[in-house]
JSON list of C-alpha atoms and ligand atoms in Angstrom, two decimals:
[
{"chain": "A", "resi": 1, "resn": "MET", "atom": "CA", "xyz": [-1.52, -8.20, 78.26]},
{"chain": "A", "resi": 2, "resn": "HIS", "atom": "CA", "xyz": [-1.10, -10.96, 75.72]},
{"chain": "A", "resi": 3, "resn": "LEU", "atom": "CA", "xyz": [0.74, -10.21, 72.53]},
{"chain": "A", "resi": 4, "resn": "ALA", "atom": "CA", "xyz": [0.15, -11.66, 69.07]},
{"chain": "A", "resi": 5, "resn": "CYS", "atom": "CA", "xyz": [2.88, -13.72, 67.43]},
{"chain": "A", "resi": 6, "resn": "LEU", "atom": "CA", "xyz": [4.75, -11.80, 64.77]},
{"chain": "A", "resi": 7, "resn": "LYS", "atom": "CA", "xyz": [5.06, -14.85, 62.54]},
{"chain": "A", "resi": 8, "resn": "CYS", "atom": "CA", "xyz": [1.84, -16.79, 62.81]},
{"chain": "A", "resi": 9, "resn": "THR", "atom": "CA", "xyz": [-0.50, -14.39, 64.67]},
{"chain": "A", "resi": 10, "resn": "SER", "atom": "CA", "xyz": [-1.22, -16.91, 67.45]},
{"chain": "A", "resi": 11, "resn": "ILE", "atom": "CA", "xyz": [-1.60, -15.44, 70.92]},
{"chain": "A", "resi": 12, "resn": "LEU", "atom": "CA", "xyz": [1.65, -15.67, 72.85]},
{"chain": "A", "resi": 13, "resn": "ASP", "atom": "CA", "xyz": [1.83, -17.56, 76.15]},
{"chain": "A", "resi": 14, "resn": "LYS", "atom": "CA", "xyz": [3.68, -16.15, 79.11]},
{"chain": "A", "resi": 15, "resn": "ALA", "atom": "CA", "xyz": [6.37, -18.08, 80.92]},
{"chain": "A", "resi": 16, "resn": "ARG", "atom": "CA", "xyz": [8.82, -17.25, 83.67]},
{"chain": "A", "resi": 17, "resn": "ILE", "atom": "CA", "xyz": [12.52, -17.97, 83.52]},
{"chain": "A", "resi": 18, "resn": "GLU", "atom": "CA", "xyz": [13.18, -17.26, 87.19]},
{"chain": "A", "resi": 19, "resn": "ASP", "atom": "CA", "xyz": [12.44, -13.51, 87.43]},
{"chain": "A", "resi": 20, "resn": "VAL", "atom": "CA", "xyz": [12.15, -12.86, 83.71]},
{"chain": "A", "resi": 21, "resn": "GLU", "atom": "CA", "xyz": [8.71, -13.07, 82.12]},
{"chain": "A", "resi": 22, "resn": "VAL", "atom": "CA", "xyz": [8.88, -13.98, 78.45]},
{"chain": "A", "resi": 23, "resn": "ASP", "atom": "CA", "xyz": [6.22, -14.30, 75.76]},
{"chain": "A", "resi": 24, "resn": "HIS", "atom": "CA", "xyz": [6.49, -17.39, 73.61]},
{"chain": "A", "resi": 25, "resn": "CYS", "atom": "CA", "xyz": [4.40, -18.75, 70.77]},
{"chain": "A", "resi": 26, "resn": "PRO", "atom": "CA", "xyz": [2.89, -22.18, 71.45]},
{"chain": "A", "resi": 27, "resn": "ALA", "atom": "CA", "xyz": [2.27, -22.70, 67.73]},
{"chain": "A", "resi": 28, "resn": "CYS", "atom": "CA", "xyz": [5.49, -21.80, 65.92]},
{"chain": "A", "resi": 29, "resn": "GLY", "atom": "CA", "xyz": [8.02, -21.70, 68.75]},
{"chain": "A", "resi": 30, "resn": "GLY", "atom": "CA", "xyz": [8.81, -18.02, 68.34]},
{"chain": "A", "resi": 31, "resn": "LEU", "atom": "CA", "xyz": [9.82, -15.84, 71.28]},
{"chain": "A", "resi": 32, "resn": "TRP", "atom": "CA", "xyz": [9.17, -12.18, 72.06]},
{"chain": "A", "resi": 33, "resn": "LEU", "atom": "CA", "xyz": [11.65, -10.49, 74.40]},
{"chain": "A", "resi": 34, "resn": "ASP", "atom": "CA", "xyz": [11.30, -7.05, 75.89]},
{"chain": "A", "resi": 35, "resn": "HIS", "atom": "CA", "xyz": [14.24, -4.70, 76.21]},
{"chain": "A", "resi": 36, "resn": "GLY", "atom": "CA", "xyz": [16.91, -6.16, 78.50]},
{"chain": "A", "resi": 37, "resn": "GLU", "atom": "CA", "xyz": [15.42, -9.62, 78.85]},
{"chain": "A", "resi": 38, "resn": "ILE", "atom": "CA", "xyz": [17.89, -11.57, 76.74]},
{"chain": "A", "resi": 39, "resn": "GLU", "atom": "CA", "xyz": [20.76, -10.03, 78.68]},
{"chain": "A", "resi": 40, "resn": "ARG", "atom": "CA", "xyz": [19.18, -11.28, 81.92]},
{"chain": "A", "resi": 41, "resn": "ILE", "atom": "CA", "xyz": [18.37, -14.71, 80.46]},
{"chain": "A", "resi": 42, "resn": "SER", "atom": "CA", "xyz": [21.93, -15.13, 79.20]},
{"chain": "A", "resi": 43, "resn": "ARG", "atom": "CA", "xyz": [23.14, -14.96, 82.81]},
{"chain": "A", "resi": 44, "resn": "LYS", "atom": "CA", "xyz": [20.77, -17.68, 84.03]},
{"chain": "A", "resi": 45, "resn": "MET", "atom": "CA", "xyz": [21.74, -21.23, 84.91]},
{"chain": "A", "resi": 46, "resn": "VAL", "atom": "CA", "xyz": [22.10, -23.66, 82.04]},
{"chain": "A", "resi": 47, "resn": "SER", "atom": "CA", "xyz": [19.13, -25.62, 83.39]},
{"chain": "A", "resi": 48, "resn": "GLU", "atom": "CA", "xyz": [16.88, -22.56, 83.15]},
{"chain": "A", "resi": 49, "resn": "ILE", "atom": "CA", "xyz": [18.01, -21.84, 79.60]},
{"chain": "A", "resi": 50, "resn": "ASP", "atom": "CA", "xyz": [17.32, -25.50, 78.79]},
{"chain": "A", "resi": 51, "resn": "ARG", "atom": "CA", "xyz": [13.81, -25.09, 80.14]},
{"chain": "A", "resi": 52, "resn": "LEU", "atom": "CA", "xyz": [13.30, -22.11, 77.84]},
{"chain": "A", "resi": 53, "resn": "ARG", "atom": "CA", "xyz": [14.55, -24.14, 74.86]},
{"chain": "A", "resi": 54, "resn": "ARG", "atom": "CA", "xyz": [12.02, -26.87, 75.62]},
{"chain": "A", "resi": 55, "resn": "LEU", "atom": "CA", "xyz": [9.29, -24.26, 75.90]},
{"chain": "A", "resi": 56, "resn": "LEU", "atom": "CA", "xyz": [10.05, -23.21, 72.35]},
{"chain": "A", "resi": 57, "resn": "GLN", "atom": "CA", "xyz": [9.34, -26.62, 70.88]},
{"chain": "A", "resi": 58, "resn": "PRO", "atom": "CA", "xyz": [6.07, -25.95, 69.10]},
{"chain": "A", "resi": 59, "resn": "SER", "atom": "CA", "xyz": [3.07, -28.14, 69.74]},
{"chain": "A", "resi": 60, "resn": "GLY", "atom": "CA", "xyz": [1.77, -27.86, 66.20]},
{"chain": "A", "resi": 61, "resn": "GLY", "atom": "CA", "xyz": [-0.22, -25.18, 64.46]},
{"chain": "A", "resi": 62, "resn": "PRO", "atom": "CA", "xyz": [0.78, -23.08, 61.49]},
{"chain": "A", "resi": 63, "resn": "PRO", "atom": "CA", "xyz": [4.44, -23.02, 60.50]},
{"chain": "A", "resi": 64, "resn": "ALA", "atom": "CA", "xyz": [6.50, -19.87, 60.74]},
{"chain": "A", "resi": 65, "resn": "VAL", "atom": "CA", "xyz": [6.10, -17.60, 57.75]},
{"chain": "A", "resi": 66, "resn": "PRO", "atom": "CA", "xyz": [8.39, -14.79, 56.59]},
{"chain": "A", "resi": 67, "resn": "SER", "atom": "CA", "xyz": [8.54, -11.75, 58.82]},
{"chain": "A", "resi": 68, "resn": "GLU", "atom": "CA", "xyz": [7.10, -9.47, 56.15]},
{"chain": "A", "resi": 69, "resn": "ILE", "atom": "CA", "xyz": [3.65, -10.55, 57.31]},
{"chain": "A", "resi": 70, "resn": "GLN", "atom": "CA", "xyz": [3.75, -8.07, 60.18]},
{"chain": "A", "resi": 71, "resn": "THR", "atom": "CA", "xyz": [5.86, -4.97, 60.35]},
{"chain": "A", "resi": 72, "resn": "SER", "atom": "CA", "xyz": [4.53, -3.31, 63.47]},
{"chain": "A", "resi": 73, "resn": "CYS", "atom": "CA", "xyz": [5.69, -4.12, 66.98]},
{"chain": "A", "resi": 74, "resn": "PRO", "atom": "CA", "xyz": [3.27, -6.28, 68.99]},
{"chain": "A", "resi": 75, "resn": "ALA", "atom": "CA", "xyz": [4.16, -4.42, 72.17]},
{"chain": "A", "resi": 76, "resn": "CYS", "atom": "CA", "xyz": [4.19, -0.74, 71.14]},
{"chain": "A", "resi": 77, "resn": "THR", "atom": "CA", "xyz": [3.14, -0.72, 67.43]},
{"chain": "A", "resi": 78, "resn": "GLY", "atom": "CA", "xyz": [6.49, 0.81, 66.50]},
{"chain": "A", "resi": 79, "resn": "GLU", "atom": "CA", "xyz": [8.08, -0.22, 63.22]},
{"chain": "A", "resi": 80, "resn": "MET", "atom": "CA", "xyz": [9.85, -3.58, 63.20]},
{"chain": "A", "resi": 81, "resn": "LYS", "atom": "CA", "xyz": [13.13, -3.86, 61.32]},
{"chain": "A", "resi": 82, "resn": "GLU", "atom": "CA", "xyz": [15.14, -6.93, 60.43]},
{"chain": "A", "resi": 83, "resn": "VAL", "atom": "CA", "xyz": [18.58, -6.47, 61.93]},
{"chain": "A", "resi": 84, "resn": "THR", "atom": "CA", "xyz": [21.72, -8.51, 62.53]},
{"chain": "A", "resi": 85, "resn": "LEU", "atom": "CA", "xyz": [22.51, -9.80, 66.00]},
{"chain": "A", "resi": 86, "resn": "GLY", "atom": "CA", "xyz": [25.71, -11.80, 65.99]},
{"chain": "A", "resi": 87, "resn": "THR", "atom": "CA", "xyz": [25.06, -14.75, 63.69]},
{"chain": "A", "resi": 88, "resn": "ILE", "atom": "CA", "xyz": [21.30, -14.37, 63.40]},
{"chain": "A", "resi": 89, "resn": "ARG", "atom": "CA", "xyz": [18.75, -11.96, 61.89]},
{"chain": "A", "resi": 90, "resn": "ILE", "atom": "CA", "xyz": [16.07, -10.74, 64.28]},
{"chain": "A", "resi": 91, "resn": "ASP", "atom": "CA", "xyz": [12.97, -8.61, 64.03]},
{"chain": "A", "resi": 92, "resn": "PHE", "atom": "CA", "xyz": [13.78, -5.62, 66.19]},
{"chain": "A", "resi": 93, "resn": "CYS", "atom": "CA", "xyz": [11.63, -2.69, 67.34]},
{"chain": "A", "resi": 94, "resn": "SER", "atom": "CA", "xyz": [13.67, 0.51, 67.36]},
{"chain": "A", "resi": 95, "resn": "ARG", "atom": "CA", "xyz": [11.10, 2.22, 69.57]},
{"chain": "A", "resi": 96, "resn": "CYS", "atom": "CA", "xyz": [10.77, -0.14, 72.58]},
{"chain": "A", "resi": 97, "resn": "LYS", "atom": "CA", "xyz": [13.91, -2.24, 71.79]},
{"chain": "A", "resi": 98, "resn": "GLY", "atom": "CA", "xyz": [11.94, -5.44, 72.02]},
{"chain": "A", "resi": 99, "resn": "PHE", "atom": "CA", "xyz": [12.58, -8.17, 69.46]},
{"chain": "A", "resi": 100, "resn": "PHE", "atom": "CA", "xyz": [11.26, -11.42, 68.12]},
{"chain": "A", "resi": 101, "resn": "LEU", "atom": "CA", "xyz": [13.23, -14.64, 67.76]},
{"chain": "A", "resi": 102, "resn": "ASP", "atom": "CA", "xyz": [12.21, -17.40, 65.41]},
{"chain": "A", "resi": 103, "resn": "ARG", "atom": "CA", "xyz": [12.34, -20.97, 66.59]},
{"chain": "A", "resi": 104, "resn": "GLY", "atom": "CA", "xyz": [15.98, -22.06, 66.90]},
{"chain": "A", "resi": 105, "resn": "GLU", "atom": "CA", "xyz": [17.38, -18.54, 67.23]},
{"chain": "A", "resi": 106, "resn": "ILE", "atom": "CA", "xyz": [17.53, -18.44, 71.03]},
{"chain": "A", "resi": 107, "resn": "ASP", "atom": "CA", "xyz": [21.04, -19.87, 71.21]},
{"chain": "A", "resi": 108, "resn": "GLY", "atom": "CA", "xyz": [22.33, -17.39, 68.67]},
{"chain": "A", "resi": 109, "resn": "ALA", "atom": "CA", "xyz": [20.81, -14.53, 70.64]},
{"chain": "A", "resi": 110, "resn": "ILE", "atom": "CA", "xyz": [22.26, -15.73, 73.94]},
{"chain": "A", "resi": 111, "resn": "ALA", "atom": "CA", "xyz": [25.68, -16.22, 72.33]},
{"chain": "A", "resi": 112, "resn": "ALA", "atom": "CA", "xyz": [25.55, -12.67, 70.97]},
{"chain": "A", "resi": 113, "resn": "VAL", "atom": "CA", "xyz": [25.09, -11.08, 74.40]},
{"chain": "A", "resi": 114, "resn": "GLN", "atom": "CA", "xyz": [26.88, -13.56, 76.66]},
{"chain": "A", "resi": 115, "resn": "GLY", "atom": "CA", "xyz": [30.07, -12.09, 78.02]},
{"chain": "A", "resi": 116, "resn": "GLN", "atom": "CA", "xyz": [29.32, -8.77, 76.30]},
{"chain": "A", "resi": 117, "resn": "LYS", "atom": "CA", "xyz": [29.09, -5.43, 78.01]},
{"chain": "A", "resi": 118, "resn": "MET", "atom": "CA", "xyz": [26.73, -4.17, 75.32]},
{"chain": "A", "resi": 119, "resn": "THR", "atom": "CA", "xyz": [22.98, -4.64, 75.27]},
{"chain": "A", "resi": 120, "resn": "VAL", "atom": "CA", "xyz": [21.15, -5.96, 72.22]},
{"chain": "A", "resi": 121, "resn": "ALA", "atom": "CA", "xyz": [20.10, -2.39, 71.38]},
{"chain": "A", "resi": 122, "resn": "GLN", "atom": "CA", "xyz": [23.74, -1.27, 71.44]},
{"chain": "A", "resi": 123, "resn": "ILE", "atom": "CA", "xyz": [24.92, -4.26, 69.39]},
{"chain": "A", "resi": 124, "resn": "VAL", "atom": "CA", "xyz": [22.22, -3.59, 66.80]},
{"chain": "A", "resi": 125, "resn": "ALA", "atom": "CA", "xyz": [23.08, 0.12, 66.65]},
{"chain": "A", "resi": 126, "resn": "ALA", "atom": "CA", "xyz": [26.80, -0.66, 66.29]},
{"chain": "A", "resi": 127, "resn": "ALA", "atom": "CA", "xyz": [26.13, -3.17, 63.50]},
{"chain": "A", "resi": 128, "resn": "ALA", "atom": "CA", "xyz": [23.92, -0.67, 61.66]},
{"chain": "A", "resi": 129, "resn": "ASN", "atom": "CA", "xyz": [26.64, 1.99, 61.77]},
{"chain": "A", "resi": 130, "resn": "GLU", "atom": "CA", "xyz": [29.16, -0.35, 60.22]},
{"chain": "A", "resi": 131, "resn": "VAL", "atom": "CA", "xyz": [27.02, -0.85, 57.13]},
{"chain": "A", "resi": 132, "resn": "PRO", "atom": "CA", "xyz": [26.63, 2.35, 55.09]},
{"chain": "A", "resi": 133, "resn": "SER", "atom": "CA", "xyz": [23.08, 2.66, 53.84]},
{"chain": "B", "resi": 1, "resn": "LIG", "atom": "ZN1", "xyz": [3.86, -18.07, 66.23]},
{"chain": "B", "resi": 2, "resn": "LIG", "atom": "ZN1", "xyz": [8.02, -1.86, 70.20]}
]
């Protein structure tokens, strides 16, 4: 199954980082990660993470546009919410726990989970509880 990019609606390409299959946008350099994938990627060799970074250099096409353009999850059609993950803001699906990274956000996402015992879903839930709504 090929997903549509959250930001520019291009069809996402699939790539493998060792045993992790990721969906990346060839146009805007965005990245879709299913639940648990960033935690696995963050434990990969530096050379593999470098390969992923290079993959996310866009080859042209429409620039990234604000996330408001699409609010439903490309994987499960659940509602996407903008949430805080460490130092970055990500588009996160509370139903399937997948999320979308804009170009340049991969390092922030890896830094947020590296050396952590919590998953992205747990970090997001913890951050949401700290901010009274
Ligand atoms: Zn895109
Ligand atoms: Zn979803």
